[in-house]
PDB file of C-alpha atoms in Angstrom:
ATOM      1  CA  MET D 754    -121.114 -23.282  77.777  1.00 79.00           C
ATOM      2  CA  ILE D 755    -118.971 -23.448  74.637  1.00 92.00           C
ATOM      3  CA  ARG D 756    -119.982 -21.497  71.557  1.00 95.00           C
ATOM      4  CA  VAL D 757    -118.741 -23.188  68.389  1.00 96.00           C
ATOM      5  CA  HIS D 758    -117.982 -21.223  65.203  1.00 96.00           C
ATOM      6  CA  PRO D 759    -116.721 -22.561  61.861  1.00 95.00           C
ATOM      7  CA  TYR D 760    -113.184 -21.349  61.104  1.00 95.00           C
ATOM      8  CA  GLY D 761    -112.477 -21.942  57.444  1.00 93.00           C
ATOM      9  CA  ASP D 762    -112.987 -25.425  56.042  1.00 92.00           C
ATOM     10  CA  ARG D 763    -110.713 -27.244  58.505  1.00 94.00           C
ATOM     11  CA  GLY D 764    -111.244 -25.492  61.824  1.00 96.00           C
ATOM     12  CA  LEU D 765    -113.675 -24.782  64.618  1.00 97.00           C
ATOM     13  CA  LEU D 766    -113.275 -21.816  66.952  1.00 97.00           C
ATOM     14  CA  LEU D 767    -114.525 -22.590  70.459  1.00 97.00           C
ATOM     15  CA  GLU D 768    -115.566 -19.496  72.404  1.00 97.00           C
ATOM     16  CA  LEU D 769    -115.315 -19.767  76.194  1.00 96.00           C
ATOM     17  CA  ALA D 770    -115.951 -17.508  79.177  1.00 93.00           C
ATOM     18  CA  ASP D 771    -112.360 -16.814  80.229  1.00 94.00           C
ATOM     19  CA  ALA D 772    -108.803 -18.114  80.327  1.00 93.00           C
ATOM     20  CA  ALA D 773    -109.594 -20.572  83.138  1.00 91.00           C
ATOM     21  CA  GLU D 774    -112.228 -22.172  80.925  1.00 94.00           C
ATOM     22  CA  VAL D 775    -109.677 -22.329  78.105  1.00 95.00           C
ATOM     23  CA  VAL D 776    -107.357 -24.354  80.350  1.00 94.00           C
ATOM     24  CA  ALA D 777    -110.210 -26.722  81.276  1.00 93.00           C
ATOM     25  CA  CYS D 778    -111.184 -27.133  77.613  1.00 94.00           C
ATOM     26  CA  VAL D 779    -107.627 -27.955  76.542  1.00 92.00           C
ATOM     27  CA  ASP D 780    -107.320 -30.404  79.453  1.00 92.00           C
ATOM     28  CA  ALA D 781    -110.559 -32.090  78.372  1.00 91.00           C
ATOM     29  CA  LEU D 782    -109.359 -32.356  74.777  1.00 90.00           C
ATOM     30  CA  ARG D 783    -106.055 -33.878  75.850  1.00 86.00           C
ATOM     31  CA  THR D 784    -107.825 -36.391  78.089  1.00 85.00           C
ATOM     32  CA  ALA D 785    -110.134 -37.373  75.234  1.00 83.00           C
ATOM     33  CA  ALA D 786    -107.162 -37.829  72.915  1.00 76.00           C
ATOM     34  CA  THR D 787    -105.652 -40.415  75.248  1.00 73.00           C
ATOM     35  CA  SER D 788    -108.868 -42.174  76.283  1.00 66.00           C
ATOM     36  CA  THR D 789    -110.963 -42.204  73.079  1.00 59.00           C
ATOM     37  CA  ASP D 790    -110.376 -42.468  69.361  1.00 56.00           C
ATOM     38  CA  VAL D 791    -112.448 -39.392  68.504  1.00 59.00           C
ATOM     39  CA  ALA D 792    -110.098 -36.551  69.418  1.00 66.00           C
ATOM     40  CA  ALA D 793    -106.932 -38.405  68.440  1.00 71.00           C
ATOM     41  CA  ASP D 794    -108.258 -39.344  65.008  1.00 83.00           C
ATOM     42  CA  VAL D 795    -109.787 -36.034  63.989  1.00 89.00           C
ATOM     43  CA  VAL D 796    -107.848 -33.232  65.742  1.00 91.00           C
ATOM     44  CA  ALA D 797    -104.562 -32.158  64.166  1.00 92.00           C
ATOM     45  CA  ASP D 798    -103.865 -29.132  66.347  1.00 92.00           C
ATOM     46  CA  ILE D 799    -105.205 -27.276  69.401  1.00 93.00           C
ATOM     47  CA  VAL D 800    -104.450 -23.549  69.634  1.00 94.00           C
ATOM     48  CA  PRO D 801    -105.584 -21.850  72.869  1.00 96.00           C
ATOM     49  CA  GLY D 802    -106.223 -18.105  73.137  1.00 94.00           C
ATOM     50  CA  ALA D 803    -107.443 -15.724  75.831  1.00 92.00           C
ATOM     51  CA  CYS D 804    -111.090 -16.835  75.553  1.00 95.00           C
ATOM     52  CA  THR D 805    -110.972 -19.216  72.594  1.00 96.00           C
ATOM     53  CA  VAL D 806    -109.607 -22.578  71.498  1.00 97.00           C
ATOM     54  CA  LEU D 807    -109.021 -23.286  67.816  1.00 97.00           C
ATOM     55  CA  LEU D 808    -109.421 -26.907  66.742  1.00 95.00           C
ATOM     56  CA  VAL D 809    -107.801 -27.841  63.447  1.00 96.00           C
ATOM     57  CA  ALA D 810    -108.974 -31.023  61.702  1.00 94.00           C
ATOM     58  CA  ARG D 811    -106.690 -33.656  60.270  1.00 93.00           C
ATOM     59  CA  ASP D 812    -106.526 -33.988  56.504  1.00 92.00           C
ATOM     60  CA  GLY D 813    -109.725 -35.464  55.130  1.00 91.00           C
ATOM     61  CA  VAL D 814    -111.744 -34.824  58.295  1.00 92.00           C
ATOM     62  CA  GLY D 815    -114.898 -32.742  57.880  1.00 93.00           C
ATOM     63  CA  LEU D 816    -116.253 -30.218  60.346  1.00 94.00           C
ATOM     64  CA  ASP D 817    -119.113 -32.505  61.364  1.00 92.00           C
ATOM     65  CA  ARG D 818    -116.631 -35.091  62.641  1.00 92.00           C
ATOM     66  CA  LEU D 819    -114.521 -32.359  64.228  1.00 93.00           C
ATOM     67  CA  ARG D 820    -117.569 -31.199  66.198  1.00 93.00           C
ATOM     68  CA  ASP D 821    -117.658 -34.639  67.842  1.00 90.00           C
ATOM     69  CA  ALA D 822    -114.368 -33.774  69.550  1.00 90.00           C
ATOM     70  CA  VAL D 823    -115.750 -30.619  71.238  1.00 93.00           C
ATOM     71  CA  PRO D 824    -115.988 -31.294  75.012  1.00 92.00           C
ATOM     72  CA  ASP D 825    -119.475 -31.350  76.514  1.00 90.00           C
ATOM     73  CA  ALA D 826    -120.443 -29.831  79.862  1.00 89.00           C
ATOM     74  CA  GLU D 827    -119.692 -33.075  81.727  1.00 91.00           C
ATOM     75  CA  ALA D 828    -116.204 -33.305  80.237  1.00 90.00           C
ATOM     76  CA  LEU D 829    -115.473 -29.667  81.134  1.00 90.00           C
ATOM     77  CA  THR D 830    -116.642 -30.184  84.725  1.00 89.00           C
ATOM     78  CA  ALA D 831    -114.416 -33.243  85.074  1.00 90.00           C
ATOM     79  CA  ALA D 832    -111.468 -31.340  83.577  1.00 88.00           C
ATOM     80  CA  ARG D 833    -111.929 -28.470  86.042  1.00 86.00           C
ATOM     81  CA  ALA D 834    -111.879 -30.950  88.938  1.00 85.00           C
ATOM     82  CA  ARG D 835    -108.724 -32.636  87.669  1.00 84.00           C
ATOM     83  CA  GLY D 836    -107.180 -29.263  86.882  1.00 77.00           C
ATOM     84  CA  ALA D 837    -107.536 -28.181  90.492  1.00 73.00           C
ATOM     85  CA  GLU D 838    -105.045 -30.954  91.296  1.00 78.00           C
ATOM     86  CA  HIS D 839    -103.057 -30.424  88.063  1.00 83.00           C
ATOM     87  CA  ALA D 840    -103.796 -34.009  87.085  1.00 75.00           C
ATOM     88  CA  ASP D 841    -103.967 -33.107  83.397  1.00 78.00           C
ATOM     89  CA  ALA D 842    -100.849 -30.942  83.266  1.00 82.00           C
ATOM     90  CA  PRO D 843     -98.455 -32.217  80.586  1.00 84.00           C
ATOM     91  CA  THR D 844     -95.404 -30.948  82.471  1.00 91.00           C
ATOM     92  CA  GLU D 845     -94.230 -28.868  85.423  1.00 94.00           C
ATOM     93  CA  VAL D 846     -91.637 -26.114  85.167  1.00 97.00           C
ATOM     94  CA  ARG D 847     -89.891 -24.442  88.098  1.00 98.00           C
ATOM     95  CA  ILE D 848     -88.627 -20.911  87.524  1.00 98.00           C
ATOM     96  CA  PRO D 849     -86.158 -19.329  89.986  1.00 98.00           C
ATOM     97  CA  VAL D 850     -86.851 -15.630  90.489  1.00 98.00           C
ATOM     98  CA  HIS D 851     -84.857 -12.823  92.062  1.00 98.00           C
ATOM     99  CA  TYR D 852     -87.623 -10.725  93.555  1.00 98.00           C
ATOM    100  CA  GLY D 853     -87.281  -6.988  94.099  1.00 96.00           C
ATOM    101  CA  GLY D 854     -88.538  -5.704  90.750  1.00 97.00           C
ATOM    102  CA  PRO D 855     -89.197  -1.992  90.186  1.00 98.00           C
ATOM    103  CA  ASP D 856     -92.949  -2.380  90.766  1.00 98.00           C
ATOM    104  CA  LEU D 857     -92.862  -4.691  93.770  1.00 98.00           C
ATOM    105  CA  ALA D 858     -93.566  -1.860  96.222  1.00 98.00           C
ATOM    106  CA  GLU D 859     -96.475  -0.602  94.086  1.00 97.00           C
ATOM    107  CA  VAL D 860     -97.966  -4.091  93.882  1.00 98.00           C
ATOM    108  CA  ALA D 861     -97.667  -4.422  97.647  1.00 98.00           C
ATOM    109  CA  ALA D 862     -99.449  -1.106  98.139  1.00 97.00           C
ATOM    110  CA  ALA D 863    -102.179  -1.982  95.630  1.00 97.00           C
ATOM    111  CA  THR D 864    -102.880  -5.360  97.210  1.00 97.00           C
ATOM    112  CA  GLY D 865    -102.521  -4.318 100.847  1.00 97.00           C
ATOM    113  CA  LEU D 866     -99.782  -6.910 101.304  1.00 98.00           C
ATOM    114  CA  SER D 867     -96.207  -6.490 102.416  1.00 98.00           C
ATOM    115  CA  GLU D 868     -93.523  -7.018  99.770  1.00 98.00           C
ATOM    116  CA  ASP D 869     -92.589 -10.328 101.407  1.00 98.00           C
ATOM    117  CA  ALA D 870     -96.253 -11.363 101.340  1.00 98.00           C
ATOM    118  CA  VAL D 871     -96.461 -10.553  97.613  1.00 98.00           C
ATOM    119  CA  VAL D 872     -93.463 -12.798  96.986  1.00 98.00           C
ATOM    120  CA  HIS D 873     -94.988 -15.547  99.112  1.00 98.00           C
ATOM    121  CA  ALA D 874     -98.305 -15.281  97.267  1.00 98.00           C
ATOM    122  CA  HIS D 875     -96.539 -15.473  93.909  1.00 98.00           C
ATOM    123  CA  THR D 876     -94.495 -18.541  94.865  1.00 98.00           C
ATOM    124  CA  ALA D 877     -96.929 -20.445  97.096  1.00 97.00           C
ATOM    125  CA  THR D 878     -99.587 -21.053  94.442  1.00 94.00           C
ATOM    126  CA  PRO D 879     -98.822 -22.942  91.221  1.00 95.00           C
ATOM    127  CA  TRP D 880     -99.798 -21.261  87.944  1.00 97.00           C
ATOM    128  CA  ARG D 881    -101.002 -22.792  84.668  1.00 96.00           C
ATOM    129  CA  VAL D 882    -100.086 -21.726  81.147  1.00 96.00           C
ATOM    130  CA  ALA D 883    -103.376 -20.710  79.540  1.00 95.00           C
ATOM    131  CA  PHE D 884    -102.041 -19.559  76.159  1.00 95.00           C
ATOM    132  CA  GLY D 885     -99.102 -17.878  74.482  1.00 93.00           C
ATOM    133  CA  GLY D 886     -98.835 -14.609  72.614  1.00 87.00           C
ATOM    134  CA  PHE D 887     -97.359 -11.123  72.465  1.00 84.00           C
ATOM    135  CA  ALA D 888     -93.868 -12.462  71.671  1.00 90.00           C
ATOM    136  CA  PRO D 889     -92.362 -15.911  70.982  1.00 93.00           C
ATOM    137  CA  GLY D 890     -92.054 -17.699  74.310  1.00 95.00           C
ATOM    138  CA  PHE D 891     -94.354 -15.359  76.241  1.00 96.00           C
ATOM    139  CA  ALA D 892     -96.919 -17.376  78.213  1.00 97.00           C
ATOM    140  CA  TYR D 893     -99.999 -16.028  79.970  1.00 97.00           C
ATOM    141  CA  LEU D 894    -100.224 -17.749  83.345  1.00 97.00           C
ATOM    142  CA  VAL D 895    -103.482 -18.128  85.290  1.00 96.00           C
ATOM    143  CA  GLY D 896    -104.641 -19.719  88.530  1.00 94.00           C
ATOM    144  CA  GLY D 897    -102.341 -17.890  90.935  1.00 95.00           C
ATOM    145  CA  ASP D 898    -103.277 -16.196  94.189  1.00 97.00           C
ATOM    146  CA  PRO D 899    -106.295 -13.945  93.385  1.00 96.00           C
ATOM    147  CA  ARG D 900    -104.886 -11.218  95.635  1.00 97.00           C
ATOM    148  CA  LEU D 901    -102.252 -10.556  92.984  1.00 98.00           C
ATOM    149  CA  ALA D 902    -104.766  -9.382  90.365  1.00 97.00           C
ATOM    150  CA  VAL D 903    -103.437  -5.861  89.810  1.00 97.00           C
ATOM    151  CA  PRO D 904    -103.966  -3.566  86.805  1.00 96.00           C
ATOM    152  CA  ARG D 905    -101.364  -2.892  84.162  1.00 96.00           C
ATOM    153  CA  ARG D 906     -99.232   0.211  84.544  1.00 96.00           C
ATOM    154  CA  PRO D 907    -101.016   3.345  83.264  1.00 93.00           C
ATOM    155  CA  THR D 908     -98.066   4.038  80.953  1.00 95.00           C
ATOM    156  CA  PRO D 909     -96.135   1.112  79.415  1.00 95.00           C
ATOM    157  CA  ARG D 910     -92.369   1.077  79.646  1.00 97.00           C
ATOM    158  CA  PRO D 911     -90.601   1.577  76.299  1.00 96.00           C
ATOM    159  CA  SER D 912     -88.266  -1.305  77.149  1.00 96.00           C
ATOM    160  CA  VAL D 913     -88.628  -4.175  79.614  1.00 97.00           C
ATOM    161  CA  PRO D 914     -85.502  -6.292  80.246  1.00 97.00           C
ATOM    162  CA  PRO D 915     -85.616  -9.971  79.241  1.00 97.00           C
ATOM    163  CA  GLY D 916     -86.436 -12.293  82.125  1.00 98.00           C
ATOM    164  CA  SER D 917     -88.642  -9.734  83.865  1.00 98.00           C
ATOM    165  CA  VAL D 918     -91.451 -11.370  85.859  1.00 98.00           C
ATOM    166  CA  GLY D 919     -94.680  -9.417  85.872  1.00 98.00           C
ATOM    167  CA  LEU D 920     -98.340  -9.246  86.854  1.00 98.00           C
ATOM    168  CA  ALA D 921    -101.306  -7.795  84.978  1.00 97.00           C
ATOM    169  CA  GLY D 922    -104.951  -8.420  85.749  1.00 94.00           C
ATOM    170  CA  GLY D 923    -105.214 -12.042  86.816  1.00 92.00           C
ATOM    171  CA  PHE D 924    -102.149 -13.059  84.793  1.00 97.00           C
ATOM    172  CA  SER D 925     -98.487 -13.522  85.542  1.00 98.00           C
ATOM    173  CA  GLY D 926     -95.787 -13.859  82.905  1.00 97.00           C
ATOM    174  CA  VAL D 927     -92.111 -13.664  82.036  1.00 98.00           C
ATOM    175  CA  TYR D 928     -90.767 -11.440  79.256  1.00 98.00           C
ATOM    176  CA  PRO D 929     -88.660 -13.677  76.976  1.00 97.00           C
ATOM    177  CA  ARG D 930     -86.832 -10.752  75.381  1.00 95.00           C
ATOM    178  CA  SER D 931     -86.482  -6.989  75.674  1.00 96.00           C
ATOM    179  CA  SER D 932     -89.662  -5.279  74.497  1.00 94.00           C
ATOM    180  CA  PRO D 933     -92.128  -2.553  75.438  1.00 95.00           C
ATOM    181  CA  GLY D 934     -94.546  -3.624  78.137  1.00 96.00           C
ATOM    182  CA  GLY D 935     -96.998  -2.424  80.726  1.00 96.00           C
ATOM    183  CA  TRP D 936     -97.040  -5.265  83.237  1.00 98.00           C
ATOM    184  CA  GLN D 937     -96.137  -4.682  86.892  1.00 98.00           C
ATOM    185  CA  LEU D 938     -92.591  -6.021  87.306  1.00 98.00           C
ATOM    186  CA  ILE D 939     -91.904  -7.814  90.581  1.00 98.00           C
ATOM    187  CA  GLY D 940     -88.706  -9.736  89.794  1.00 98.00           C
ATOM    188  CA  ARG D 941     -86.462 -11.297  87.184  1.00 98.00           C
ATOM    189  CA  THR D 942     -85.245 -14.742  86.178  1.00 98.00           C
ATOM    190  CA  ASP D 943     -82.316 -16.132  84.212  1.00 97.00           C
ATOM    191  CA  ALA D 944     -84.509 -18.880  82.734  1.00 97.00           C
ATOM    192  CA  VAL D 945     -84.492 -18.932  78.926  1.00 97.00           C
ATOM    193  CA  LEU D 946     -88.104 -18.738  77.776  1.00 97.00           C
ATOM    194  CA  TRP D 947     -87.447 -19.080  74.028  1.00 97.00           C
ATOM    195  CA  ASP D 948     -84.597 -20.996  72.387  1.00 95.00           C
ATOM    196  CA  THR D 949     -84.779 -21.979  68.713  1.00 94.00           C
ATOM    197  CA  ASP D 950     -82.177 -24.685  69.329  1.00 94.00           C
ATOM    198  CA  ARG D 951     -84.462 -26.360  71.877  1.00 94.00           C
ATOM    199  CA  GLU D 952     -87.371 -28.688  71.112  1.00 92.00           C
ATOM    200  CA  PRO D 953     -89.867 -27.292  71.664  1.00 92.00           C
ATOM    201  CA  PRO D 954     -88.406 -23.749  71.584  1.00 95.00           C
ATOM    202  CA  ALA D 955     -90.849 -22.420  74.213  1.00 95.00           C
ATOM    203  CA  LEU D 956     -90.048 -23.324  77.807  1.00 97.00           C
ATOM    204  CA  LEU D 957     -93.692 -22.879  78.820  1.00 96.00           C
ATOM    205  CA  GLY D 958     -96.177 -24.834  76.711  1.00 92.00           C
ATOM    206  CA  ALA D 959     -99.954 -24.583  76.990  1.00 90.00           C
ATOM    207  CA  GLY D 960    -101.275 -26.377  80.051  1.00 91.00           C
ATOM    208  CA  ALA D 961     -97.931 -26.604  81.864  1.00 94.00           C
ATOM    209  CA  VAL D 962     -97.805 -26.026  85.608  1.00 95.00           C
ATOM    210  CA  VAL D 963     -95.402 -23.239  86.566  1.00 97.00           C
ATOM    211  CA  ARG D 964     -93.971 -22.866  90.036  1.00 98.00           C
ATOM    212  CA  PHE D 965     -91.960 -19.759  90.863  1.00 98.00           C
ATOM    213  CA  GLU D 966     -89.163 -20.099  93.433  1.00 98.00           C
ATOM    214  CA  ALA D 967     -87.579 -17.170  95.303  1.00 98.00           C
ATOM    215  CA  ARG D 968     -83.778 -16.868  95.017  1.00 93.00           C
TER     216      ARG D 968
END
């Protein structure tokens, strides 16, 4: 069920159960934009969050018309089914990773897996970009192997190297630049997550499928 809240005079904030529902909602909106006139004509922007999706209306479009673009239960169910096969993903990105991060052994111990099994679990299941945040280019990835749902570190590191690949809760992610952080680090990549000379600057856009590859 989606709870709908007015957000100023040009927006609606859709409240959902979790990040997986956010992905399904965005997929449903994108499908509607290509198959009907409603979403394409009234929605100017879609901004996903951890448990919310912000819809921004085009100029001259009122909130009543914008509400017509909100997916119903049937559309969400169909989007979940397509999402299981990544049929609605706008793109797929492969990220090579050098595994052996400083927390790999701790993740293995916490999950009851061997270190090799952690790597296999991280690479064998494709992830989806649910939303971005924290820093430019940082994407919160969902849909991976549920065995990898480990808590954040009790004490964040004052500095995490750029390209570090981490786990926290049910998310995976890649640090685009050096910053403090409390995620469990299992590897690193040379992929550039944020480049202002690239269009778009973020390598991982909302809804993209991400496949990690061991190097």
